[in-house]
Amino acid sequence: MKNTITIKQTLSFAWGRFKDNASFLVFLTLSMIVVSSAIERLGGQPTEAFVFLLSLFFSFFASFSLIKVGLATVRGKKASWNDVFSDIDWKLFGLFAVSSILFTIAYVLGLILLIIPGIIIMVRGAFYGFALVDEKIGPVHAIKRSFSITKGNFWRILGLAIVLFLINVLGALLFFVGLLITIPLCLISMAYVYDKLKSAPVTVASAPVEPVPAAAPTAPVAPADSAPKTEPNTDQKADDKANHKVS
């Protein structure tokens, strides 16, 4: 990987950005947890389908908003509620929802197919949401983009994902209060890695150049005005001497 990413470097950067925006990020995370819990409590047989759709919509909206906040935070912007509610691109949000559904289906099918394909899809496609929101591209293109920027970095990203998972588990064990810190921390970490992978230079392999065979040496050409000299015939010399004596 051209831009080397380490877990220590990623978490250190994320912690610094979290401290700069701690009050907003904690309150944003708390608000989303409260709203999500309130929606789940609306459950009941008559409204079960409605609650499911509402919960699904909020899940997509929360993820969509958190990605925007994460990218803004990583890029040095002061995160605010404007990143959540102002200038919402609903068309882009719809594309994000579609891409989330497609990615989930692919991930589940991968898990069914001996688990390993599911893990590969989870790791290689982990940044589809960031790519879609950041570059404003379609669902399929976003998933392909994630696979492209993560090429050759599978084990690094898998290692980071395991560490971030354990951090969130630790946050949940602390009476869930720790999640108010660990969720934003993991969000910023993922946004940071996405930015690093996106900006990594791409090396294009060039085809090897075959050597041109050397031309065979040519014989020197004699000048046109230098005709070759010929020796006189021996018999002709003898005849000339005889004729000279007779005369």
Coordinates of C-alpha atoms in Angstrom, one line a residue:
M1 CA 0.0 0.0 0.0
K2 CA 1.4 3.3 -1.0
N3 CA -0.1 5.3 1.9
T4 CA 0.9 3.0 4.8
I5 CA -2.0 2.8 7.4
T6 CA -1.4 1.4 10.8
I7 CA -4.0 0.8 13.6
K8 CA -2.0 3.0 16.0
Q9 CA -1.8 5.9 13.5
T10 CA -5.5 5.6 12.6
L11 CA -6.7 5.5 16.2
S12 CA -4.4 8.3 17.2
F13 CA -5.7 10.6 14.4
A14 CA -9.4 9.6 15.2
W15 CA -8.9 10.4 18.9
G16 CA -7.5 13.8 18.1
R17 CA -10.4 14.7 15.8
F18 CA -12.9 13.3 18.3
K19 CA -11.6 15.5 21.1
D20 CA -11.9 18.6 18.8
N21 CA -15.6 17.8 18.2
A22 CA -16.4 15.7 21.3
S23 CA -19.5 17.6 22.6
F24 CA -21.3 17.5 19.2
L25 CA -20.3 13.9 18.4
V26 CA -21.4 12.6 21.8
F27 CA -24.7 14.4 21.6
L28 CA -25.3 13.3 18.0
T29 CA -24.6 9.6 18.9
L30 CA -26.9 9.8 22.0
S31 CA -29.7 11.4 19.9
M32 CA -29.5 8.6 17.3
I33 CA -29.5 5.9 20.0
V34 CA -32.5 7.4 21.7
V35 CA -34.5 7.8 18.5
S36 CA -33.7 4.3 17.4
S37 CA -34.8 2.9 20.8
A38 CA -38.0 4.9 20.6
I39 CA -38.8 3.5 17.2
E40 CA -38.3 -0.1 18.4
R41 CA -40.7 0.5 21.3
L42 CA -43.4 1.3 18.9
G43 CA -43.6 -2.3 18.0
G44 CA -46.9 -4.1 18.0
Q45 CA -48.9 -6.4 15.7
P46 CA -51.0 -3.7 14.0
T47 CA -48.0 -1.4 13.3
E48 CA -45.3 -4.0 12.9
A49 CA -44.8 -3.4 9.2
F50 CA -44.8 0.4 9.6
V51 CA -42.3 0.2 12.5
F52 CA -40.0 -2.0 10.4
L53 CA -40.1 0.5 7.5
L54 CA -39.6 3.4 9.8
S55 CA -36.7 1.7 11.6
L56 CA -35.1 0.9 8.2
F57 CA -35.5 4.4 7.0
F58 CA -33.9 5.8 10.2
S59 CA -31.1 3.3 10.0
F60 CA -30.3 4.5 6.5
F61 CA -30.6 8.1 7.4
A62 CA -28.4 7.7 10.5
S63 CA -25.7 6.0 8.5
F64 CA -25.9 8.5 5.7
S65 CA -25.6 11.4 8.1
L66 CA -22.8 9.8 10.1
I67 CA -20.7 9.3 7.0
K68 CA -21.1 13.0 6.1
V69 CA -20.1 14.0 9.6
G70 CA -17.2 11.6 9.6
L71 CA -15.8 12.9 6.3
A72 CA -16.2 16.5 7.4
T73 CA -14.5 15.8 10.7
V74 CA -11.5 14.0 9.0
R75 CA -11.0 16.9 6.6
G76 CA -10.7 19.5 9.3
K77 CA -14.2 20.9 9.3
K78 CA -16.0 21.6 12.5
A79 CA -18.9 19.1 12.6
S80 CA -22.3 20.5 13.2
W81 CA -26.0 19.8 12.8
N82 CA -25.8 21.4 9.3
D83 CA -24.0 18.2 8.2
V84 CA -27.0 16.2 9.3
F85 CA -30.1 18.2 8.3
S86 CA -29.0 21.0 5.9
D87 CA -28.8 20.5 2.2
I88 CA -29.9 16.9 2.2
D89 CA -29.6 15.4 -1.2
W90 CA -32.6 13.1 -1.2
K91 CA -31.7 11.5 -4.5
L92 CA -28.2 10.6 -3.2
F93 CA -29.8 9.3 0.0
G94 CA -32.1 7.1 -2.1
L95 CA -29.0 5.7 -3.9
F96 CA -27.3 5.2 -0.6
A97 CA -30.3 3.1 0.6
V98 CA -30.2 1.0 -2.5
S99 CA -26.5 0.4 -2.2
S100 CA -26.9 -0.6 1.4
I101 CA -29.5 -3.2 0.5
L102 CA -27.4 -4.5 -2.4
F103 CA -24.3 -4.7 -0.2
T104 CA -26.3 -6.5 2.6
I105 CA -27.7 -9.1 0.1
A106 CA -24.2 -9.7 -1.3
Y107 CA -22.7 -10.0 2.2
V108 CA -25.4 -12.5 3.4
L109 CA -25.0 -14.6 0.3
G110 CA -21.3 -14.6 0.8
L111 CA -21.7 -15.9 4.4
I112 CA -24.0 -18.6 3.1
L113 CA -21.3 -19.6 0.6
L114 CA -18.8 -21.0 3.2
I115 CA -18.5 -17.8 5.2
I116 CA -15.1 -16.7 3.6
P117 CA -16.7 -15.0 0.6
G118 CA -18.9 -13.0 3.0
I119 CA -15.8 -11.8 5.0
I120 CA -14.1 -10.8 1.8
I121 CA -17.2 -8.8 0.7
M122 CA -17.5 -7.2 4.1
V123 CA -13.8 -6.0 4.1
R124 CA -13.4 -5.1 0.4
G125 CA -16.8 -3.3 0.3
A126 CA -16.6 -1.6 3.6
F127 CA -16.2 1.9 2.1
Y128 CA -19.0 1.8 -0.4
G129 CA -21.0 4.3 1.6
F130 CA -18.1 6.7 1.9
A131 CA -17.5 6.5 -1.8
L132 CA -21.1 7.1 -2.7
V133 CA -21.6 10.1 -0.4
D134 CA -18.2 11.6 -1.2
E135 CA -18.1 11.1 -5.0
K136 CA -21.9 11.1 -5.6
I137 CA -21.9 7.9 -7.7
G138 CA -24.4 5.1 -8.2
P139 CA -24.8 2.0 -5.9
V140 CA -23.0 -0.5 -8.1
H141 CA -20.2 2.0 -8.9
A142 CA -19.8 2.8 -5.2
I143 CA -19.3 -0.9 -4.3
K144 CA -16.9 -1.3 -7.2
R145 CA -15.0 1.8 -6.1
S146 CA -14.6 0.3 -2.6
F147 CA -13.3 -2.9 -4.0
S148 CA -10.9 -0.9 -6.1
I149 CA -9.3 1.3 -3.4
T150 CA -9.0 -1.7 -1.0
K151 CA -7.1 -3.8 -3.4
G152 CA -4.0 -5.2 -1.8
N153 CA -5.1 -4.0 1.7
F154 CA -7.4 -6.9 2.8
W155 CA -5.4 -7.9 5.9
R156 CA -4.8 -4.4 7.1
I157 CA -8.5 -3.5 6.9
L158 CA -9.6 -6.8 8.4
G159 CA -7.2 -6.2 11.4
L160 CA -8.5 -2.6 11.8
A161 CA -12.1 -3.9 11.6
I162 CA -11.5 -6.4 14.4
V163 CA -9.9 -3.8 16.6
L164 CA -12.8 -1.4 16.0
F165 CA -15.3 -4.1 16.8
L166 CA -13.6 -4.9 20.1
I167 CA -13.5 -1.2 21.0
N168 CA -17.3 -1.0 20.5
V169 CA -17.7 -4.2 22.6
L170 CA -15.7 -2.5 25.3
G171 CA -17.9 0.6 25.0
A172 CA -21.1 -1.6 25.3
L173 CA -19.7 -3.3 28.4
L174 CA -19.4 0.1 30.1
F175 CA -23.1 0.2 30.6
F176 CA -23.4 1.3 27.0
V177 CA -22.2 4.8 28.0
G178 CA -18.9 4.0 26.4
L179 CA -20.6 3.7 23.0
L180 CA -21.1 7.5 23.0
I181 CA -17.3 7.7 22.6
T182 CA -16.5 4.5 20.7
I183 CA -19.1 4.9 17.9
P184 CA -17.8 8.3 16.8
L185 CA -14.2 7.1 17.3
C186 CA -14.8 4.2 14.9
L187 CA -16.7 6.4 12.5
I188 CA -13.7 8.8 12.2
S189 CA -11.3 5.9 11.9
M190 CA -13.2 4.5 8.9
A191 CA -13.4 8.0 7.3
Y192 CA -9.7 8.5 7.8
V193 CA -8.8 5.2 6.2
Y194 CA -11.1 5.9 3.3
D195 CA -9.4 9.2 2.6
K196 CA -6.0 7.6 2.8
L197 CA -7.0 4.8 0.4
K198 CA -8.7 7.2 -2.0
S199 CA -5.6 9.4 -2.2
A200 CA -3.1 6.6 -2.6
P201 CA -1.3 6.8 -5.9
V202 CA -2.2 4.2 -8.5
T203 CA 0.7 2.4 -10.1
V204 CA 0.1 1.4 -13.7
A205 CA 2.2 -1.5 -14.9
S206 CA 3.7 -0.9 -18.3
A207 CA 4.2 -3.6 -20.8
P208 CA 7.8 -4.8 -21.1
V209 CA 9.6 -3.4 -24.2
E210 CA 11.1 -6.1 -26.4
P211 CA 14.6 -5.4 -27.6
V212 CA 15.0 -4.6 -31.3
P213 CA 17.3 -7.1 -33.0
A214 CA 20.5 -5.5 -34.4
A215 CA 20.7 -5.3 -38.2
A216 CA 23.1 -7.7 -39.9
P217 CA 26.3 -5.9 -41.1
T218 CA 26.4 -5.2 -44.8
A219 CA 29.5 -5.5 -47.1
P220 CA 31.0 -2.2 -48.2
V221 CA 30.0 -1.1 -51.7
A222 CA 32.8 -0.1 -54.0
P223 CA 32.6 3.3 -55.6
A224 CA 31.2 3.3 -59.1
D225 CA 34.3 4.9 -60.8
S226 CA 36.8 2.4 -59.4
A227 CA 36.4 -0.6 -61.8
P228 CA 38.4 -3.7 -60.8
K229 CA 41.7 -4.2 -62.7
T230 CA 42.2 -7.5 -64.6
E231 CA 45.5 -9.2 -65.4
P232 CA 46.3 -9.8 -69.1
N233 CA 46.0 -13.4 -70.4
T234 CA 49.3 -15.4 -70.4
D235 CA 48.7 -16.9 -73.9
Q236 CA 47.9 -13.5 -75.3
K237 CA 51.4 -12.3 -74.0
A238 CA 53.2 -15.2 -75.8
D239 CA 51.4 -14.4 -79.1
D240 CA 52.4 -10.8 -78.8
K241 CA 56.1 -11.7 -78.4
A242 CA 56.1 -14.1 -81.4
N243 CA 54.6 -11.5 -83.7
H244 CA 57.2 -9.0 -82.6
K245 CA 60.1 -11.3 -83.6
V246 CA 58.7 -12.1 -87.0
S247 CA 58.3 -8.5 -87.7

